[in-house]
CSV table of N, CA and C in Angstrom, one decimal:
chain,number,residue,atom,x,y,z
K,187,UNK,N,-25.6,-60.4,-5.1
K,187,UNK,CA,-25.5,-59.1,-4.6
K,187,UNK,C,-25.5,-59.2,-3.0
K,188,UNK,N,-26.3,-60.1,-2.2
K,188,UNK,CA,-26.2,-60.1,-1.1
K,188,UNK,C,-25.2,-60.5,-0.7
K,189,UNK,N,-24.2,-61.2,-1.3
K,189,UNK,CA,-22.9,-61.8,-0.9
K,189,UNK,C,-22.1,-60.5,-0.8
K,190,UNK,N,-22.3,-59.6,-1.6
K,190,UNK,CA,-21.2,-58.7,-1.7
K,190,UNK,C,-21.6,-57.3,-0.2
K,191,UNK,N,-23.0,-57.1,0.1
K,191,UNK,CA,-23.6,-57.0,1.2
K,191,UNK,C,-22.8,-57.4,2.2
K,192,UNK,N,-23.0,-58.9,2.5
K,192,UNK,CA,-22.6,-59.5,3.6
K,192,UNK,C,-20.9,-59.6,3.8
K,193,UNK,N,-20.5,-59.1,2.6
K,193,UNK,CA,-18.7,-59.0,2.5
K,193,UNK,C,-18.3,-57.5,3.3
K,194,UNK,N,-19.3,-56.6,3.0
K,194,UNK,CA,-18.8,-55.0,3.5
K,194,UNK,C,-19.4,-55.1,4.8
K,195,UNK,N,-20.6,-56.4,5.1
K,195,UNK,CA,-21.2,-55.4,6.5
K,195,UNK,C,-19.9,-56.6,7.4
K,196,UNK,N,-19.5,-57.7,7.1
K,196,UNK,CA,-18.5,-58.6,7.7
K,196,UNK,C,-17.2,-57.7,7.9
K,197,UNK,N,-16.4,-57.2,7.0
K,197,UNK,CA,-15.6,-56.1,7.5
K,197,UNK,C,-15.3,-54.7,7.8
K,198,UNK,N,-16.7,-54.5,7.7
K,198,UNK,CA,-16.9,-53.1,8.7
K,198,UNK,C,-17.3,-53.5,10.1
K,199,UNK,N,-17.6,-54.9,10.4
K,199,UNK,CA,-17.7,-55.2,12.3
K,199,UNK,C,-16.3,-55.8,12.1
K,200,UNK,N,-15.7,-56.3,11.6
K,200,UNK,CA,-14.1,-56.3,12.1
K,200,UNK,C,-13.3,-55.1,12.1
K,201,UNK,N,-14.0,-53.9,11.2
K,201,UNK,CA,-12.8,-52.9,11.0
K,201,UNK,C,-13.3,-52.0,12.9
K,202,UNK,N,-14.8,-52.7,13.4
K,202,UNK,CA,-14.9,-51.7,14.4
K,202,UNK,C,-14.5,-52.2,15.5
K,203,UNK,N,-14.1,-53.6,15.2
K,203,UNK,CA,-13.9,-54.7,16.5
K,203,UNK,C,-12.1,-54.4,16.6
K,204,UNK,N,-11.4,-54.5,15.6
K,204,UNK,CA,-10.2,-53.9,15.5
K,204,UNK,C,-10.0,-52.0,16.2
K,205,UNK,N,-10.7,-51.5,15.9
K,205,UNK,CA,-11.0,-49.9,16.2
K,205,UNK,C,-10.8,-50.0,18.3
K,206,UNK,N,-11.7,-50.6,18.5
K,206,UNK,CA,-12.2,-51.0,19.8
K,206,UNK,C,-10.5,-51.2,20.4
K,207,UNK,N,-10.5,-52.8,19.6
K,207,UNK,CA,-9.3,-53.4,20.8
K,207,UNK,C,-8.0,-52.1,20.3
K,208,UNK,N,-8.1,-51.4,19.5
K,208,UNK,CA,-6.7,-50.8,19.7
K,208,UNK,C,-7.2,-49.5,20.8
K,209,UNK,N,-8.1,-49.1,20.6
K,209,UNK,CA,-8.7,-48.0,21.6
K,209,UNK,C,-8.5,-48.2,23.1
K,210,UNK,N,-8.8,-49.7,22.9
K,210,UNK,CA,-8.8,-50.4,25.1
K,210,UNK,C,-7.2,-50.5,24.9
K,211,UNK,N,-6.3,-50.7,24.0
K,211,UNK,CA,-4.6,-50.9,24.0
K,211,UNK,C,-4.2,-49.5,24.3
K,212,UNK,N,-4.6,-48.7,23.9
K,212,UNK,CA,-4.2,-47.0,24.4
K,212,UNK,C,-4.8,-47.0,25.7
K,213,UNK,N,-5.6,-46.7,25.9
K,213,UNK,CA,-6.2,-46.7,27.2
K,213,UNK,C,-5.5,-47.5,28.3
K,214,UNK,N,-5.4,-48.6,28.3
K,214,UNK,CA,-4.5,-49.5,29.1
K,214,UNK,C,-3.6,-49.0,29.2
K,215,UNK,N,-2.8,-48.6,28.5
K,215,UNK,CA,-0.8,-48.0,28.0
K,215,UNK,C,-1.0,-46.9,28.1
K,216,UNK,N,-2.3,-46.0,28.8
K,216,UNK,CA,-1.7,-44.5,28.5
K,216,UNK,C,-0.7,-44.0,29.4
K,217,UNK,N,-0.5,-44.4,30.6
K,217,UNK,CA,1.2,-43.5,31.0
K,217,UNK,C,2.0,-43.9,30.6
K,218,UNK,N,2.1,-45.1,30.1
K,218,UNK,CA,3.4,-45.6,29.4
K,218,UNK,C,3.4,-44.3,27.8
K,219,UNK,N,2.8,-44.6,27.4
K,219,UNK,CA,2.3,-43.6,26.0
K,219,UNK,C,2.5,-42.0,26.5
K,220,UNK,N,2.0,-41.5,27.2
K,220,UNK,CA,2.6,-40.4,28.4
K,220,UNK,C,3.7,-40.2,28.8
K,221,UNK,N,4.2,-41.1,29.2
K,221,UNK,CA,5.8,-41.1,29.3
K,221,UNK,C,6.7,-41.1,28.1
K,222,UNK,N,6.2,-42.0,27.3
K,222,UNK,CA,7.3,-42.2,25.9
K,222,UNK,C,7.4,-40.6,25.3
K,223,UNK,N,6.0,-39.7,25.1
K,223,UNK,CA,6.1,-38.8,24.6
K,223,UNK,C,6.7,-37.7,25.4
K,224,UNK,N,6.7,-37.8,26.7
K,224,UNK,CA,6.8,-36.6,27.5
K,224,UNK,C,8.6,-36.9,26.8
K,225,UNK,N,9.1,-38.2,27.0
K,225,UNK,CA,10.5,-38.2,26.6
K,225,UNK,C,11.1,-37.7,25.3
K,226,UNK,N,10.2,-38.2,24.5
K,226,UNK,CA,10.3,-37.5,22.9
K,226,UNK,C,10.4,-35.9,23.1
K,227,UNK,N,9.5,-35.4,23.8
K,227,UNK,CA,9.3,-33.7,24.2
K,227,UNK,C,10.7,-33.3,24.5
K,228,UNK,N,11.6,-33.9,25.8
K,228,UNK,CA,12.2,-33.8,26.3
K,228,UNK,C,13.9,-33.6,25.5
K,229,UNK,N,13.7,-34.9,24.4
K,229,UNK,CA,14.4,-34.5,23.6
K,229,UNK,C,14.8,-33.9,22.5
K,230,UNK,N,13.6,-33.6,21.9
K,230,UNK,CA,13.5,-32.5,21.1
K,230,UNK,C,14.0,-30.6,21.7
K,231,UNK,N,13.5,-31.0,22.7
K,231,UNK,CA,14.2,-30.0,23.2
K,231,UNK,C,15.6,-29.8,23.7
K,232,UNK,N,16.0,-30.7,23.6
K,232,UNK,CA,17.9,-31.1,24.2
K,232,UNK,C,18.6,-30.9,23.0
K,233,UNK,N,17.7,-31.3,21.8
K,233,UNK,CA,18.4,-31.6,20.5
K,233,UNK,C,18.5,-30.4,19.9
K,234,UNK,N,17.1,-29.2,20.4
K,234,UNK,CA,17.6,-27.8,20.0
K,234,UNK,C,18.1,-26.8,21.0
K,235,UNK,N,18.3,-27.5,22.2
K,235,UNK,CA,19.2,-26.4,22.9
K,235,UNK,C,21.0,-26.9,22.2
K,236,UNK,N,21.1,-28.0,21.9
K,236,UNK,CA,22.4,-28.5,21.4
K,236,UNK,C,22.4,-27.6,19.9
K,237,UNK,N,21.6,-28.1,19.2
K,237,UNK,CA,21.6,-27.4,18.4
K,237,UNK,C,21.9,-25.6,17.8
K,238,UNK,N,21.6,-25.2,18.8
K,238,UNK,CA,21.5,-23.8,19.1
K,238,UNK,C,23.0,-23.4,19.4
K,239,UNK,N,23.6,-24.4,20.6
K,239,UNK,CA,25.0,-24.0,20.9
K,239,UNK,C,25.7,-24.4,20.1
K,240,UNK,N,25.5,-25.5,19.0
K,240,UNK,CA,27.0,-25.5,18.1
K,240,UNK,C,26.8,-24.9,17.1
K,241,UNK,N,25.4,-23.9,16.8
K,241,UNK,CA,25.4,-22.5,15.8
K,241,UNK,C,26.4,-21.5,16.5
K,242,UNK,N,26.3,-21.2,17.8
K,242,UNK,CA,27.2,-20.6,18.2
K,242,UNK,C,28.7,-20.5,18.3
K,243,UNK,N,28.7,-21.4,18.5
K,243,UNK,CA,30.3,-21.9,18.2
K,243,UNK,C,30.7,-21.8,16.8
K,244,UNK,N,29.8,-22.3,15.8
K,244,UNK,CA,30.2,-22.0,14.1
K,244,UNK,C,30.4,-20.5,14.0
K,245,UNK,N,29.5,-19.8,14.5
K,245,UNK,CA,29.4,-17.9,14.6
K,245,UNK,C,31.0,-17.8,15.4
K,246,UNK,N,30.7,-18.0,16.0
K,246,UNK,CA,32.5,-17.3,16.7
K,246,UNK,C,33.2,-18.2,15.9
K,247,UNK,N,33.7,-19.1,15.7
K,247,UNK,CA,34.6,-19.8,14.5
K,247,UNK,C,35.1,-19.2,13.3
K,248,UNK,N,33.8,-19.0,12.8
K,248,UNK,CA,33.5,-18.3,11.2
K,248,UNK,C,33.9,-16.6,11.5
K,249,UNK,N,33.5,-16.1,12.4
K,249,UNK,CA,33.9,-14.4,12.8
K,249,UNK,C,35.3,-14.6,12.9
K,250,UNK,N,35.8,-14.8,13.6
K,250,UNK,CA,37.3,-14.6,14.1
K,250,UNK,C,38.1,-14.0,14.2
K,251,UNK,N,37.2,-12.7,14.7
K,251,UNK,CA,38.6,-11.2,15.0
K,251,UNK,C,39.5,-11.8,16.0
K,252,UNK,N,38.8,-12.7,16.6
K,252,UNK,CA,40.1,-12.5,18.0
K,252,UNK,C,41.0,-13.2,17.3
K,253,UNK,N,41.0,-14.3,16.3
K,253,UNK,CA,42.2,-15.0,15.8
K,253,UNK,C,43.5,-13.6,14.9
K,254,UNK,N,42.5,-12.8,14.1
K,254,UNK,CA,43.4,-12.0,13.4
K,254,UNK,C,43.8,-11.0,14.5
K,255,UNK,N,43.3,-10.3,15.3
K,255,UNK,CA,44.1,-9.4,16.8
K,255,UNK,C,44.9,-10.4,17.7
K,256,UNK,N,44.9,-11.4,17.4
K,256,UNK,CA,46.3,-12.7,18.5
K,256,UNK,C,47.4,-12.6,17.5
K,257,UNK,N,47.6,-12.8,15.5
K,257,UNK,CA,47.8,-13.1,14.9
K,257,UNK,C,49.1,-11.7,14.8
K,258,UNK,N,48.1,-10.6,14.7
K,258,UNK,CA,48.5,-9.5,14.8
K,258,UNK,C,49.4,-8.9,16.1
K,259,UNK,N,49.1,-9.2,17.6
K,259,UNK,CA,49.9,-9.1,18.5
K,259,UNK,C,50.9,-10.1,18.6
K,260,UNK,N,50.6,-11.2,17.8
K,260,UNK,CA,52.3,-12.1,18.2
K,260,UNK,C,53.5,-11.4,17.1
K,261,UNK,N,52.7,-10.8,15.9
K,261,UNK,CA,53.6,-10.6,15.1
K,261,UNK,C,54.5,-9.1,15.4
K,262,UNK,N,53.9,-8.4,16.2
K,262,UNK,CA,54.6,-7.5,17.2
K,262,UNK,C,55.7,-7.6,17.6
K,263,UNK,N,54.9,-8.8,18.1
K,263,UNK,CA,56.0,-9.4,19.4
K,263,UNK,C,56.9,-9.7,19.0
K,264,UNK,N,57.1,-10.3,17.5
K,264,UNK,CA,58.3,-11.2,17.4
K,264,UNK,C,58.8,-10.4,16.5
K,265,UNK,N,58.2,-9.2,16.2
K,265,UNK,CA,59.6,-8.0,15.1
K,265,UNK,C,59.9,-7.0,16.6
K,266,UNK,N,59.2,-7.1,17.9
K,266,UNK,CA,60.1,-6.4,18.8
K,266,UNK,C,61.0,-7.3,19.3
K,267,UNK,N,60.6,-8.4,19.6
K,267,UNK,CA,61.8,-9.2,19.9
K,267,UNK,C,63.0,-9.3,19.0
K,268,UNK,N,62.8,-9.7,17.8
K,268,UNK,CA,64.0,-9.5,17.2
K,268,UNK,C,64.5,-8.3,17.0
K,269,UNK,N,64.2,-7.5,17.0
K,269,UNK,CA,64.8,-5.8,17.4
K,269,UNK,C,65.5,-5.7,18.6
K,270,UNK,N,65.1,-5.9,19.6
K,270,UNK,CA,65.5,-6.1,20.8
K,270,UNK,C,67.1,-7.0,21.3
K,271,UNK,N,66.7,-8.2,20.0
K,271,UNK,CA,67.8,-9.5,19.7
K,271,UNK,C,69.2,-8.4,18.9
K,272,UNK,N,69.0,-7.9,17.9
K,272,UNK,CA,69.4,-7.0,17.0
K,272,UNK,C,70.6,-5.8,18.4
K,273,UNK,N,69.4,-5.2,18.6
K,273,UNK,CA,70.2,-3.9,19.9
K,273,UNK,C,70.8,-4.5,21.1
K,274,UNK,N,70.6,-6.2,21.1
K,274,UNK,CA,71.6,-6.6,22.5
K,274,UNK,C,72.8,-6.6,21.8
K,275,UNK,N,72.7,-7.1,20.5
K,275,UNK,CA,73.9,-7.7,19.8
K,275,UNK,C,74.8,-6.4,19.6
K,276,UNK,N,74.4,-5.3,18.8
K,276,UNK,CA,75.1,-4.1,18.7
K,276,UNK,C,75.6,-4.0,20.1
K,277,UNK,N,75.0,-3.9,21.4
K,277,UNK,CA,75.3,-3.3,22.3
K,277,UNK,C,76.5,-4.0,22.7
K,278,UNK,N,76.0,-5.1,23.0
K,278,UNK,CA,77.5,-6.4,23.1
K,278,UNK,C,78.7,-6.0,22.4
K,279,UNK,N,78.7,-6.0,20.9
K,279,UNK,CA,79.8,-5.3,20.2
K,279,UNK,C,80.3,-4.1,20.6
K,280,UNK,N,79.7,-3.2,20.8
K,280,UNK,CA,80.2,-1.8,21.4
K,280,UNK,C,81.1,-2.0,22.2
K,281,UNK,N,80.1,-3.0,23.4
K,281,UNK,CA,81.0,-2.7,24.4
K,281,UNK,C,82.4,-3.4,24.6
K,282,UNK,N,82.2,-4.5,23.5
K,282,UNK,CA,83.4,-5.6,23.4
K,282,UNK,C,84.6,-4.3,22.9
K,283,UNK,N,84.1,-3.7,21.9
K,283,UNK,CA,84.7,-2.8,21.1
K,283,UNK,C,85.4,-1.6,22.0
K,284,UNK,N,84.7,-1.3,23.1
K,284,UNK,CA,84.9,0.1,23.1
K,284,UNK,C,84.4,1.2,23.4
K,285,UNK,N,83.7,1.3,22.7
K,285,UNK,CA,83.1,2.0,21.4
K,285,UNK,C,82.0,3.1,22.1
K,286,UNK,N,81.3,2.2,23.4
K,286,UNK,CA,79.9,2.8,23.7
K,286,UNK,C,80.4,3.9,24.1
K,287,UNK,N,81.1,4.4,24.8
K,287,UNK,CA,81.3,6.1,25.5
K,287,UNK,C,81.0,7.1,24.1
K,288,UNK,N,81.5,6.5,22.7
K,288,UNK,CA,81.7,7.5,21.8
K,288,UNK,C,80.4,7.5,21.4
K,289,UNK,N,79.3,6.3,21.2
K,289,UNK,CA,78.4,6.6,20.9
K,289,UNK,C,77.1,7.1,21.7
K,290,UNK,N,77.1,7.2,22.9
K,290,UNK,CA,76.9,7.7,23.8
K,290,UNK,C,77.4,9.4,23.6
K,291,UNK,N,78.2,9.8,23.3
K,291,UNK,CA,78.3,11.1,23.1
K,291,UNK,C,77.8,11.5,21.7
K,292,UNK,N,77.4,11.1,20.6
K,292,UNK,CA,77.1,11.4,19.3
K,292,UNK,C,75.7,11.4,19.6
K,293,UNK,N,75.1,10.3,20.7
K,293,UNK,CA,73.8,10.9,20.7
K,293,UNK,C,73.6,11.9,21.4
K,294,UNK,N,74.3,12.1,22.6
K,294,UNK,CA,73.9,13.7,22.9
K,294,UNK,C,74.0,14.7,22.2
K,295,UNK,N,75.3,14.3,21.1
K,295,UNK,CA,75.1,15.5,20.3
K,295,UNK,C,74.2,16.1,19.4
K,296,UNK,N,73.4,14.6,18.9
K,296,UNK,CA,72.5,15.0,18.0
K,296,UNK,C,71.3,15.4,18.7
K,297,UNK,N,70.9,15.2,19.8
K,297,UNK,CA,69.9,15.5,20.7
K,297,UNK,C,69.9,16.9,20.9
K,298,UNK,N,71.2,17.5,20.8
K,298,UNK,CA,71.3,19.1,20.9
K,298,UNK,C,71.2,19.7,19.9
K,299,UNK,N,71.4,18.8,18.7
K,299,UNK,CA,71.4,19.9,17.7
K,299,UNK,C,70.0,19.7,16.8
């Protein structure tokens, strides 16, 4: 029985002698330990200001009116352009033809009547 005694009181003075030396190892290192954490701090905070900004960028990505109002203004564009392409070409012809003075007068006509 005493053996088993002298087994718990032998490593509870190493478990205090262990306790100790890591205690004077902190103490020794504490700006270093100070410093590593302040850096940890530093980037946890980087990692959620980053974090924060490529939520934002998913939100405008994922919304995307302005894609469907660009989508919508080019396609304007390009049935007035071709309209435009369309009434040079008529015009062209007319005048190859002739033709514009008479149409030129049919619209005044119809404008009066």
């Amino acid at each position: 029985m005493e053996s088993l005694f002298d087994t718990i009181n032998h490593l509870e003075s190493e478990s205090l002698q262990i306790c100790s030396q890591v205690k004077s190892y902190l103490v020794s290192h504490r700006e270093e330990f100070t410093n590593l954490f302040s850096l940890y701090n530093d980037a946890v905070l980087h990692t959620r200001e980053v974090c924060n900004e490529v939520a934002a960028i998913i939100r405008l990505l994922s919304d995307r009116p302005i894609d469907a109002e660009m989508s919508e203004v080019l396609s304007k564009m390009k049935a007035k352009k071709e309209e435009l392409k369309v009434k040079k070409e008529l015009w062209v012809g007319w005048n190859h033809c002739g033709i514009e003075p008479e149409i030129r007068e049919c619209e005044g006509s119809v404008e009066e009547w």
